[in-house]
PDB file of C-alpha atoms in Angstrom:
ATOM      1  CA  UNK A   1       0.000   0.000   0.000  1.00 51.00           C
ATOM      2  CA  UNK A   2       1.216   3.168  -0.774  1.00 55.00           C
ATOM      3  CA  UNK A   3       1.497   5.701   1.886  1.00 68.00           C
ATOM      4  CA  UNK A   4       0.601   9.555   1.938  1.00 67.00           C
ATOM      5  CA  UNK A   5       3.891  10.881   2.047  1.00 72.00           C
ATOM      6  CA  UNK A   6       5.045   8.725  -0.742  1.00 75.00           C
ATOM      7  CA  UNK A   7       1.934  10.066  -3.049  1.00 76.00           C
ATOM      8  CA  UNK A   8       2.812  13.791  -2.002  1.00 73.00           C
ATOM      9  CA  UNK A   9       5.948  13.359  -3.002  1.00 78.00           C
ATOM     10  CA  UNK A  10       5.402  11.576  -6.401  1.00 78.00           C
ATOM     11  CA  UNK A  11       2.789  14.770  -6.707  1.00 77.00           C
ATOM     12  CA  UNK A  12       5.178  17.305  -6.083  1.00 77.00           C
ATOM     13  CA  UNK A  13       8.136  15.805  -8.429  1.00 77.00           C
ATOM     14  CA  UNK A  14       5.445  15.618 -11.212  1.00 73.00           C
ATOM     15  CA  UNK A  15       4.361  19.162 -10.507  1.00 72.00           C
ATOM     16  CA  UNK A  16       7.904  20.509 -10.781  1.00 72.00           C
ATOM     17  CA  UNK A  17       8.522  18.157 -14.046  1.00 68.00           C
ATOM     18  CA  UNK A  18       5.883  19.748 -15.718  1.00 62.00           C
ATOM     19  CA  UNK A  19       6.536  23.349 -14.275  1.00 64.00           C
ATOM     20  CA  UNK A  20       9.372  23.062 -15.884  1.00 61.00           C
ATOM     21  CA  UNK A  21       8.481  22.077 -19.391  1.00 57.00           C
ATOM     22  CA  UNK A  22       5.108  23.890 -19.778  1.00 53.00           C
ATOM     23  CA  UNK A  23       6.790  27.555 -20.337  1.00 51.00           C
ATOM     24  CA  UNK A  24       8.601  25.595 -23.173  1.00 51.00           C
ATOM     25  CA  UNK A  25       5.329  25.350 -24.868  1.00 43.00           C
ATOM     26  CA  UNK A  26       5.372  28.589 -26.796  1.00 51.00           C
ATOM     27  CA  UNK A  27       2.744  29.776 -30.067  1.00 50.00           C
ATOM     28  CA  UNK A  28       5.106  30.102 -32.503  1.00 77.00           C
ATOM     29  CA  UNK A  29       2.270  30.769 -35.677  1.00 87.00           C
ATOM     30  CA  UNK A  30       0.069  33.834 -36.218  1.00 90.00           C
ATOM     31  CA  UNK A  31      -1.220  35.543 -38.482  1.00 92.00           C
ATOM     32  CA  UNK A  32      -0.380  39.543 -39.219  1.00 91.00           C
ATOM     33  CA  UNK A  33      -2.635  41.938 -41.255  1.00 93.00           C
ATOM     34  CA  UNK A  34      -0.351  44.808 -42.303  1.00 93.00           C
ATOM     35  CA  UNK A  35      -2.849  47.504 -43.783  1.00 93.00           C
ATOM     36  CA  UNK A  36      -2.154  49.173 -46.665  1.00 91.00           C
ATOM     37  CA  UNK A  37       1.004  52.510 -46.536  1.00 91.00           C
ATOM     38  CA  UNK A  38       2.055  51.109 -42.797  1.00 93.00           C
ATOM     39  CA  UNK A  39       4.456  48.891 -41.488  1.00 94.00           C
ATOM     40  CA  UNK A  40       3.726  45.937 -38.806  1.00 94.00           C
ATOM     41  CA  UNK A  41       6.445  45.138 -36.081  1.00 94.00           C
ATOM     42  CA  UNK A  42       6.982  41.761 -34.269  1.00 94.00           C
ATOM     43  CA  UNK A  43       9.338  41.591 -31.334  1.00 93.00           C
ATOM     44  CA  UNK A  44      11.321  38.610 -30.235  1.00 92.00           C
ATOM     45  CA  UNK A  45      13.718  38.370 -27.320  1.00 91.00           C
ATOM     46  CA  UNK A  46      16.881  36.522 -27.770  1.00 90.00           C
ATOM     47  CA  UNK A  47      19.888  35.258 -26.057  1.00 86.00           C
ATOM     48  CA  UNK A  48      23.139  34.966 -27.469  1.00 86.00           C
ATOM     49  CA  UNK A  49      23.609  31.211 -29.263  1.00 85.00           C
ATOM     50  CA  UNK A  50      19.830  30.838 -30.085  1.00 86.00           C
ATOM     51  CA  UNK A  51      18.755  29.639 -33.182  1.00 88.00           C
ATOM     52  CA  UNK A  52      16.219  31.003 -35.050  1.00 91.00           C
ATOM     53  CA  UNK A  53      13.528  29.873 -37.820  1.00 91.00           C
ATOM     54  CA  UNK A  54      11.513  32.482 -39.644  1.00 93.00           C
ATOM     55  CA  UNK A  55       9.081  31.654 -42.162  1.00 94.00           C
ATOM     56  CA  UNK A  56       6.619  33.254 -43.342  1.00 94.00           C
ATOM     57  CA  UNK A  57       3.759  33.712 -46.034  1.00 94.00           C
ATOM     58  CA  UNK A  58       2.522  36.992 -47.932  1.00 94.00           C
ATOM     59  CA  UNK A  59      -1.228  37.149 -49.585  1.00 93.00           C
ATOM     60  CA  UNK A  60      -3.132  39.808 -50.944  1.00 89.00           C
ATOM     61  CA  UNK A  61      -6.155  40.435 -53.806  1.00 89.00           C
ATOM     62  CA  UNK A  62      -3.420  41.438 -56.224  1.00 88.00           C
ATOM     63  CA  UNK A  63      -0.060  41.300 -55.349  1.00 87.00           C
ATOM     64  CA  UNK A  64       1.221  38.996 -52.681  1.00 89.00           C
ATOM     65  CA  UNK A  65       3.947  40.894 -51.699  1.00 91.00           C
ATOM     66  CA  UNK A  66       6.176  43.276 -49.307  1.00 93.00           C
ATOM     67  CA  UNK A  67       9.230  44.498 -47.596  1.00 94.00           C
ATOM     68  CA  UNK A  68      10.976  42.475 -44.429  1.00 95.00           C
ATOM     69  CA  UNK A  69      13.820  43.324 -42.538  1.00 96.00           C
ATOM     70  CA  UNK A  70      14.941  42.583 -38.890  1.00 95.00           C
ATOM     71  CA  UNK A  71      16.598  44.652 -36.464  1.00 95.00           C
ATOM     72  CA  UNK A  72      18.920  44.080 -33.999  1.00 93.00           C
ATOM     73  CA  UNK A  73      19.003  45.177 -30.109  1.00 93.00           C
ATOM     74  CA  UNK A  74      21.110  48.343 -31.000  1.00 90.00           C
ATOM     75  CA  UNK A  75      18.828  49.101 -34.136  1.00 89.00           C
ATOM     76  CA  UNK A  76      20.740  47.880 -36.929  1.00 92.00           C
ATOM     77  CA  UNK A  77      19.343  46.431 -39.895  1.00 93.00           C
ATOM     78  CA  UNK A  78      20.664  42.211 -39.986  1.00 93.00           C
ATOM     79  CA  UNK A  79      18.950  41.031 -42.905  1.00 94.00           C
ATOM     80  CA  UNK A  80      16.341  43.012 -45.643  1.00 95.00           C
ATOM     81  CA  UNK A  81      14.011  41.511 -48.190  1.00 94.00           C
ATOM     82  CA  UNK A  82      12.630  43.693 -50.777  1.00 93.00           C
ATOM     83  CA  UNK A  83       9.242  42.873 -52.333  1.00 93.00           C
ATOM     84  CA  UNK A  84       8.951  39.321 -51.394  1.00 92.00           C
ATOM     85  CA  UNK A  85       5.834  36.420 -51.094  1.00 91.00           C
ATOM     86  CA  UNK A  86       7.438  33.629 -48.957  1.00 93.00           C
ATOM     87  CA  UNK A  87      10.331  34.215 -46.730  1.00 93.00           C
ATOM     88  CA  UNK A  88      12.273  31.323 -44.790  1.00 94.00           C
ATOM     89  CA  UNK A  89      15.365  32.592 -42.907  1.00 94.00           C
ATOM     90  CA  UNK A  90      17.698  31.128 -39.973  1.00 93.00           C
ATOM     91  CA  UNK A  91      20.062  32.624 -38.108  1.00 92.00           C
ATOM     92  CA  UNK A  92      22.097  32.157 -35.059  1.00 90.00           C
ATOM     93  CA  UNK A  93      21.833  34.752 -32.461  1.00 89.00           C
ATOM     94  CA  UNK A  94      25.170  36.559 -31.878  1.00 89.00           C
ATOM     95  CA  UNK A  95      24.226  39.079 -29.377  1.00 92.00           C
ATOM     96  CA  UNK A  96      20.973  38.997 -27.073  1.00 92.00           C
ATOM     97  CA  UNK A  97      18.222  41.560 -26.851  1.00 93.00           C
ATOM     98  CA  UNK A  98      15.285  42.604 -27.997  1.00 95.00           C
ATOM     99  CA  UNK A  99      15.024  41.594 -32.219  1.00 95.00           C
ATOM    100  CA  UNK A 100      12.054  43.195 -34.175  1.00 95.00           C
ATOM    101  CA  UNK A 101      10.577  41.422 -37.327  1.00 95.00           C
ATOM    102  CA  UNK A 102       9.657  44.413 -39.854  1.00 96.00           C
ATOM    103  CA  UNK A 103       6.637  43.713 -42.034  1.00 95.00           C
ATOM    104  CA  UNK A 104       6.485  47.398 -44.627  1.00 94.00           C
ATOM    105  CA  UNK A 105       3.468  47.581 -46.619  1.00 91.00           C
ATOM    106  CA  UNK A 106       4.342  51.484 -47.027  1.00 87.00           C
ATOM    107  CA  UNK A 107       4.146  50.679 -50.764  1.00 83.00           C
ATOM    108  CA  UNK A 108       1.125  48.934 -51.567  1.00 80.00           C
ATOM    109  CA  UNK A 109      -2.370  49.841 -52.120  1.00 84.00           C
ATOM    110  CA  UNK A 110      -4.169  46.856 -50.522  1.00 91.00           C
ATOM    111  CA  UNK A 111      -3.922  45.423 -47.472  1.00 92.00           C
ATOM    112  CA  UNK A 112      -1.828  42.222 -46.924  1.00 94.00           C
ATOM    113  CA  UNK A 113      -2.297  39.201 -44.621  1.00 94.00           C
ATOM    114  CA  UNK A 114       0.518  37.670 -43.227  1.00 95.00           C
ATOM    115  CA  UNK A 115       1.322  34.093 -41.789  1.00 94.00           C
ATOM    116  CA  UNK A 116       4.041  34.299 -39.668  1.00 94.00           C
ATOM    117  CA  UNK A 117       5.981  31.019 -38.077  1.00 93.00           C
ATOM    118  CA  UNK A 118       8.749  31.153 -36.203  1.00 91.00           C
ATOM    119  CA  UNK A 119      10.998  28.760 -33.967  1.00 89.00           C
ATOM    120  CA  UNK A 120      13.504  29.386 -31.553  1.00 88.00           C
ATOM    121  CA  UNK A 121      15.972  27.079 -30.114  1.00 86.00           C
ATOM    122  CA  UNK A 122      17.663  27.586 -26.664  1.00 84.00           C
ATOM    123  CA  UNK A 123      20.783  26.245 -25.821  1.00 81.00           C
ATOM    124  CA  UNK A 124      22.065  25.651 -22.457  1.00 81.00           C
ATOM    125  CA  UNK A 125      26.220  24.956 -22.161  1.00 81.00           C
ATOM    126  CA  UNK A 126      25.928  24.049 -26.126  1.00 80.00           C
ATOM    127  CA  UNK A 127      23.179  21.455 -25.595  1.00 83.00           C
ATOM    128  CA  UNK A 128      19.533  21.479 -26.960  1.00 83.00           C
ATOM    129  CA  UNK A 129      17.467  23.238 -24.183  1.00 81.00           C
ATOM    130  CA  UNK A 130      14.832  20.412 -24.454  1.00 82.00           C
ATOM    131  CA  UNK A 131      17.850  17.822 -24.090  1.00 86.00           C
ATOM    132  CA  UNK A 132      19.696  19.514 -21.633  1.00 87.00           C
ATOM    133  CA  UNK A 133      16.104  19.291 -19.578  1.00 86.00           C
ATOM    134  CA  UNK A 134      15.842  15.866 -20.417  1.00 89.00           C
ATOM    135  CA  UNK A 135      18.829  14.697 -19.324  1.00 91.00           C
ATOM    136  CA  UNK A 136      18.516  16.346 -16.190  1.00 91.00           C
ATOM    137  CA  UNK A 137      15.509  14.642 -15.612  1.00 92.00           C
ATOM    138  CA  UNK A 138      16.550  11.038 -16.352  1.00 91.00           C
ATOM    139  CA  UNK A 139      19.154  12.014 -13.320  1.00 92.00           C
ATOM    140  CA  UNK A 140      16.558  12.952 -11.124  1.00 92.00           C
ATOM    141  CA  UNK A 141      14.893   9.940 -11.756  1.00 91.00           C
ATOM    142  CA  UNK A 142      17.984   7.603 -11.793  1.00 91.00           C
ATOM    143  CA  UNK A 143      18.817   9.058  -8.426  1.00 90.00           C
ATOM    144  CA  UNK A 144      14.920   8.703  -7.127  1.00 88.00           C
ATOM    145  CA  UNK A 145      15.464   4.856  -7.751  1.00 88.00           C
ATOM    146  CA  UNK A 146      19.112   4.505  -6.464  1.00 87.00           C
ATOM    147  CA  UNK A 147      17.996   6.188  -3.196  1.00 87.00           C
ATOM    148  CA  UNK A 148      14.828   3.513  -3.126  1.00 85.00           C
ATOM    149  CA  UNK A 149      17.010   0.647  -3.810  1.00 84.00           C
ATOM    150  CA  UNK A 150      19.676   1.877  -1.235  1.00 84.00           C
ATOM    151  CA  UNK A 151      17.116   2.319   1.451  1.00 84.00           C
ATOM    152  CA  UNK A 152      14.322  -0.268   1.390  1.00 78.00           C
ATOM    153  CA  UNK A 153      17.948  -2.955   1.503  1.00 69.00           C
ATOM    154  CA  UNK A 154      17.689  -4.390   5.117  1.00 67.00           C
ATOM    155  CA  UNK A 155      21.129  -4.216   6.949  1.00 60.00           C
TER     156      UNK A 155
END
């Protein structure tokens, strides 16, 4: 039979298992209209050695097209696409701060829907986030069972 200290304790190690992996869990797909003569901004917060996926998809009633460029933390311009439909970009993140995803429409005379998807990968001592987590969980748990074994042993 299982007693109640054993079941608080298997409830608190799966409440701080999953506390640690739900704010992993992040939307990474929306969708952007950027009316027609203005400019839509999208900000993403980086550290330094993240990688980053950016795709995205232009559509209008005419033309299916615009201008993209992202800016850096100190404002500077780290990659530009001029009148463009379908956009997929990666880059590794060199210096951390605040990144802004530029969507102009300052030249079009229709609005323009946008689907935006975008990943980012965080790295922790040059390992995977997600694996990093993982393997510190299989520890947890190896240790969990080592400390069972070495206890319920009678002497």
């Amino acid at each position: 039979m299982i007693q109640p200290e054993e079941e608080l304790i298997r409830f608190l190690f799966a409440i701080m298992v999953l506390s640690i992996l739900v704010p992993l869990a992040e939307a990474t797909t929306m969708n952007l209209t950027v009316p027609k003569g203005e400019e839509v901004s999208k900000s993403i917060r980086l550290a330094v050695e993240d990688r980053v996926l950016i795709e995205f998809t232009v559509v209008g009633q005419t033309s299916s097209t615009l201008d993209f460029y992202i800016t850096g933390p100190h404002g500077s311009v780290k990659v530009e696409y001029h009148k463009t439909s379908n956009v997929d970009y990666c880059f590794v993140c060199d210096e951390a701060g605040e990144y802004v995803l530029h969507f102009s429409n300052t030249d079009a005379s229709e609005d323009k829907l946008v689907t935006l998807n975008y990943e980012i990968q965080h790295y922790i001592f040059g390992i995977p986030q997600m694996l990093f987590l993982t393997i510190i969980i299989v520890l947890v748990c190896v240790g969990a069972v080592a400390t069972f074994i070495l206890m319920g042993k009678t002497r």
